[in-house]
Coordinates of C-alpha atoms in Angstrom, one line a residue:
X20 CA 161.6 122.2 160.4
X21 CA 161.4 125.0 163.2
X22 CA 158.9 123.6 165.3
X23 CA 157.4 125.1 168.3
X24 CA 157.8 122.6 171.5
X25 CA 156.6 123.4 175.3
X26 CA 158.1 121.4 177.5
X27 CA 157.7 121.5 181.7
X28 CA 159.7 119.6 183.9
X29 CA 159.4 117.8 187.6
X30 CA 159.9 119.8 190.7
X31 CA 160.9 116.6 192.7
X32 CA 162.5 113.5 191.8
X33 CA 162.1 112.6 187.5
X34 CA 160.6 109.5 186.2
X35 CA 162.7 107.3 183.6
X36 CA 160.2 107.5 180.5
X37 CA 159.1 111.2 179.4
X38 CA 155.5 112.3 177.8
X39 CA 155.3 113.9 174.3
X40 CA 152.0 115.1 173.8
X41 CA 150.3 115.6 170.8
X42 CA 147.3 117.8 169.7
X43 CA 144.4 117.3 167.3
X44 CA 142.5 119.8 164.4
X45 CA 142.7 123.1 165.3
X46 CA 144.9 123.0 168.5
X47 CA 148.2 123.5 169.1
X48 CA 150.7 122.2 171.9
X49 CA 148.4 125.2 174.3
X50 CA 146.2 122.9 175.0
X51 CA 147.9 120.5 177.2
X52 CA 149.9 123.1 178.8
X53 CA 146.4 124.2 181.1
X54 CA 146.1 120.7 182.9
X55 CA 147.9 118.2 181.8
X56 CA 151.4 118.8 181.3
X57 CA 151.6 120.6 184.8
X58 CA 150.0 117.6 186.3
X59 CA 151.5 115.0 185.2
X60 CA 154.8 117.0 185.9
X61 CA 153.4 116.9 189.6
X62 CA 153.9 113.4 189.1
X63 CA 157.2 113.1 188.0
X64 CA 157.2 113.4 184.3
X65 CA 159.0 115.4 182.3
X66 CA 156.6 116.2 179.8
X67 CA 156.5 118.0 176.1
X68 CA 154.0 119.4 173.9
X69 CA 154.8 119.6 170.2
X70 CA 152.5 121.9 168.0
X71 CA 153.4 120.2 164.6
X72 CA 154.0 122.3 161.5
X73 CA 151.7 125.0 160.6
X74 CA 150.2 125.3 164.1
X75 CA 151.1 127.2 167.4
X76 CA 154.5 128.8 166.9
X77 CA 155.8 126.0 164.5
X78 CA 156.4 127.1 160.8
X79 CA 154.8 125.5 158.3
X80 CA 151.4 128.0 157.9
X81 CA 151.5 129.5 154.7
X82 CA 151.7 125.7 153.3
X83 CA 149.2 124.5 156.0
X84 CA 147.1 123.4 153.5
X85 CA 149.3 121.0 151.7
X86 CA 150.7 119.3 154.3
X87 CA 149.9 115.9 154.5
X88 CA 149.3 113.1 157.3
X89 CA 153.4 111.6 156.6
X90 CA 154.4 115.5 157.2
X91 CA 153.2 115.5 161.2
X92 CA 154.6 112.1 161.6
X93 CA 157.7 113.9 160.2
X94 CA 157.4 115.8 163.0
X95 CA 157.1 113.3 165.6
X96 CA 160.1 111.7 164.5
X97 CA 162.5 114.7 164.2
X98 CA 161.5 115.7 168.1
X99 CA 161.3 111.9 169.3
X100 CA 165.0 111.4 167.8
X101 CA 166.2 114.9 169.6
X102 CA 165.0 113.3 172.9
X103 CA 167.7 111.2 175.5
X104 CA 164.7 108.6 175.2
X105 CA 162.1 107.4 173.7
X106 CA 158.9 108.8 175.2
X107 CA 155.2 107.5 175.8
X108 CA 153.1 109.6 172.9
X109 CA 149.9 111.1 174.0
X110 CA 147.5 112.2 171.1
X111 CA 143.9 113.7 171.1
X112 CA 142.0 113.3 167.7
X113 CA 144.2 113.8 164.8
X114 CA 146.9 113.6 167.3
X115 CA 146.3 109.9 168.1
X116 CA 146.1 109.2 164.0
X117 CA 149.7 110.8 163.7
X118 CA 150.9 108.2 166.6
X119 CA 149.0 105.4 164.8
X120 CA 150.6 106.3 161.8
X121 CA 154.3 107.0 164.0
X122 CA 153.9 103.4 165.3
X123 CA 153.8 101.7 162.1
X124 CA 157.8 102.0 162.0
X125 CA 158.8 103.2 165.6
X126 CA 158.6 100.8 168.7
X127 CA 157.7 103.1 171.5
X128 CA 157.2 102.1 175.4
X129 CA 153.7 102.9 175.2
X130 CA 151.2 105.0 173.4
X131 CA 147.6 106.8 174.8
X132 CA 144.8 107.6 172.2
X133 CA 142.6 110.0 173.8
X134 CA 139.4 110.4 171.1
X135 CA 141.4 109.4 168.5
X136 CA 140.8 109.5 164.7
X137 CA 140.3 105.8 164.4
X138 CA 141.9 103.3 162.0
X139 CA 139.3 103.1 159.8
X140 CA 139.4 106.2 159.2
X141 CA 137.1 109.6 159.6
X142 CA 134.3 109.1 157.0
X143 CA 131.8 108.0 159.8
X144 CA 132.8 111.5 161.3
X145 CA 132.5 113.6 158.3
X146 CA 129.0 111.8 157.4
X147 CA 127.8 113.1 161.0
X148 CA 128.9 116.9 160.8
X149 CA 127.2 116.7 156.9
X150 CA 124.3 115.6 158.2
X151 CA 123.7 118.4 160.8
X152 CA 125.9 120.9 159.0
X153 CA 125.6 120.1 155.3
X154 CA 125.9 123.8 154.0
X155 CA 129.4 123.8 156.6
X156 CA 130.3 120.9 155.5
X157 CA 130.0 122.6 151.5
X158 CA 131.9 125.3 152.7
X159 CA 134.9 123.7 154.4
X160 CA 135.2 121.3 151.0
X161 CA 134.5 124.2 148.3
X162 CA 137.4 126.1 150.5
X163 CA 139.8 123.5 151.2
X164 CA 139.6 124.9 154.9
X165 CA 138.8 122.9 157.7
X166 CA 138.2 125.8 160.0
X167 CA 134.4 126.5 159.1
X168 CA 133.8 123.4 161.0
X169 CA 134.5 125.1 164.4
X170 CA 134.5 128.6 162.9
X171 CA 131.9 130.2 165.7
X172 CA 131.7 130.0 169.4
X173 CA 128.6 128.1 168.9
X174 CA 130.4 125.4 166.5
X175 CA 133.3 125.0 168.5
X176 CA 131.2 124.2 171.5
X177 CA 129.3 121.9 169.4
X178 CA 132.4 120.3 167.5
X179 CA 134.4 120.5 171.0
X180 CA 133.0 120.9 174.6
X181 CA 130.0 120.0 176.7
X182 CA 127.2 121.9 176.9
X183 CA 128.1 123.0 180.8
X184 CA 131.4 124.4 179.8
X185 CA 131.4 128.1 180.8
X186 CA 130.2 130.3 177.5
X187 CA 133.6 132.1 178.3
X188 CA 135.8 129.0 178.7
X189 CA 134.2 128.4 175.0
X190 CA 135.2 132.0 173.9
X191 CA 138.7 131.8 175.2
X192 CA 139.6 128.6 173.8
X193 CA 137.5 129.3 170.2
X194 CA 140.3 132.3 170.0
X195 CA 143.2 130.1 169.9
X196 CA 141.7 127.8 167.3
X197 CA 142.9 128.0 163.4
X198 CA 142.8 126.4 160.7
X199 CA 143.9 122.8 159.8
X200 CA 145.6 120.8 156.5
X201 CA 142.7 119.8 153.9
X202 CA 145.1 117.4 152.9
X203 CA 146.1 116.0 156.3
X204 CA 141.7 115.4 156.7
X205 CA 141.7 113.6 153.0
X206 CA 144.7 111.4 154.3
X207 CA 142.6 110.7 157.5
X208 CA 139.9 110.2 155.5
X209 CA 141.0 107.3 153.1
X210 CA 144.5 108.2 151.6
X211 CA 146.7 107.1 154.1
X212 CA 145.3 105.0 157.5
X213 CA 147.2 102.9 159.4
X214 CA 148.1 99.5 158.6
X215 CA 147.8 97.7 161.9
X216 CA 149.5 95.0 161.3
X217 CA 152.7 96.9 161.8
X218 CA 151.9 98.0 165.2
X219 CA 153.0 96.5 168.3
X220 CA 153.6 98.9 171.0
X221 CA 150.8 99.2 173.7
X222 CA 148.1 101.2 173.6
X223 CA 145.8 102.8 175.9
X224 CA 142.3 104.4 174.1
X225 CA 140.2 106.6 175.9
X226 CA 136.6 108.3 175.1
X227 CA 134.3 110.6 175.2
X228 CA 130.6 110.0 175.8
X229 CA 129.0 113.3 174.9
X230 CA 131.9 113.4 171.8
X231 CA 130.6 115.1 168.4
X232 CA 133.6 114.0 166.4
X233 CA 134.6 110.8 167.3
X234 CA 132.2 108.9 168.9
X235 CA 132.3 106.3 171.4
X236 CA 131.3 103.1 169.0
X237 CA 134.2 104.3 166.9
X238 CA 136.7 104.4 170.2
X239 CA 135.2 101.4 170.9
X240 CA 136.2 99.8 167.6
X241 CA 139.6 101.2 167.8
X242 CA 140.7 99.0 170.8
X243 CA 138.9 96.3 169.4
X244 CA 141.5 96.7 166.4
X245 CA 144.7 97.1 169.2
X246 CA 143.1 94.1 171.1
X247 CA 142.4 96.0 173.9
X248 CA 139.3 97.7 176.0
X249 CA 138.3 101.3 175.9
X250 CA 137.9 103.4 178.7
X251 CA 134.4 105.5 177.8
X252 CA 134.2 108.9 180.3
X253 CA 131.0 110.1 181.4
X254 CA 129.6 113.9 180.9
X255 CA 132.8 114.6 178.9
X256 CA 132.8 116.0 174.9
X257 CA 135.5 115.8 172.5
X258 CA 138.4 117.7 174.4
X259 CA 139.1 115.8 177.3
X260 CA 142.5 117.7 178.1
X261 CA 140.3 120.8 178.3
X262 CA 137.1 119.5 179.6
X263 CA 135.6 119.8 183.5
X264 CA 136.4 116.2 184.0
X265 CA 140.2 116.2 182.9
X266 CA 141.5 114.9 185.8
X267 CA 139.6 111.4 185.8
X268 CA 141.1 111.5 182.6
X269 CA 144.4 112.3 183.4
X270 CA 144.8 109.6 186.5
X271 CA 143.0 107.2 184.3
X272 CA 146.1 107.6 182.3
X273 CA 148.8 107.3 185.5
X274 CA 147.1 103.8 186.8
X275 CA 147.9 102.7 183.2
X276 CA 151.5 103.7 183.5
X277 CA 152.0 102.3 187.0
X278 CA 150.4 99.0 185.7
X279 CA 152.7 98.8 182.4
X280 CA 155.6 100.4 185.2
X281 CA 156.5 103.5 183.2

């Protein structure tokens, strides 16, 4: 699979463990290349940004809406085994399902769920979205597309951002959003969630307050379920790579490492 990977380096002297980041619905590996990846290069890190098939310049979009949950794991583990070694994974939203699902068979130094599609799965999600969008929410299942869901300015701001965030911020970002695997969502859904019991690398899970998607009770119950706490940010909505407040997020994220001495 030709997949499309970013990847920026360290100016000054490299840390041991590199970062693989990975995106949620709709993204691609653009996202993390605005704030994160250049700062936690700053730090040391040699960092990489994977858009998994379908998405960004990876192949994969004419099937897009066949591919299933196992396919982007696929993914993960054809650009984690091309690596001189193994990195910490980094996933926002569907992202951090993929590395749930990744982690079931793969040992990893350490893994960060940022507003993560939790264990249990996305039906508390959906329900939310049907209940404020239900003729959306008819659409994107009578379609097979999840794209209605953020398919305006005004929805992606909703689905995505804060309310603050710059109207042209929105705009920029809506452009670069597409369309995401029906299939991957049912998987998410019910068909396919992690089984927990096979996980035993470390976990970091970090939230959203103001999150539309994935709210804080459910990041909540997702460190409950990796017997750990959750770290809830303030004034901050579902993209918290792309958000105002990124940066609390991102050195929330390098205390962790300097703690678990990555």
């Amino acid at each position: 699979m030709n997949l499309e990977i970013i990847v920026q380096e360290p100016e000054a002297a490299k840390r041991s463990t590199p970062l693989l980041f990975i995106h949620g619905m709709w993204h691609g590996a653009w996202c993390w290349a605005e704030h994160f990846m250049p700062y936690f290069a700053q730090h040391g890190y040699a960092t990489y940004a994977l858009s998994l098939r379908g998405h960004g310049a990876s192949e994969g979009k004419k099937n897009l809406r066949s591919v299933k949950l196992s396919d982007y794991v696929a993914d993960v583990e054809q650009v984690v085994t091309g690596m001189d070694r193994a990195p910490v994974l980094i996933g926002h939203s569907m992202g951090g399902m993929v590395i749930q699902k990744y982690l079931e068979s793969h040992q990893l130094p350490a893994a960060v769920l940022m507003a993560s599609a939790p264990p249990k799965g996305l039906l508390a999600s959906t329900l939310r979205i049907a209940r404020r969008h239900p003729l959306i929410f008819l659409k994107v299942n009578l379609t097979q597309s999840l794209y209605p869901a953020v398919g305006t300015p005004e929805m992606c701001k909703e689905v995505l951002f804060s309310p603050d965030m710059p109207g042209a911020q929105v705009e920029a970002y809506f452009k670069r959003l597409q369309d995401e695997s029906y299939r991957a969502y049912m998987d998410m859904m019910l068909l396919n969630l992690p089984r927990l019991k096979l996980i035993d690398s470390p976990v970091l899970v970090l939230g959203a307050a103001n999150d539309k998607a994935i709210s804080p009770y459910e990041v909540e119950a997702t460190a409950k379920a990796y017997g750990t706490q959750a770290e809830i940010f303030p004034d901050m909505a579902h993209n918290m790579m792309l958000e105002s407040g990124w940066q609390a997020v991102a050195d929330s994220i390098l205390t962790w490492f300097e703690e678990k001495g990555l």
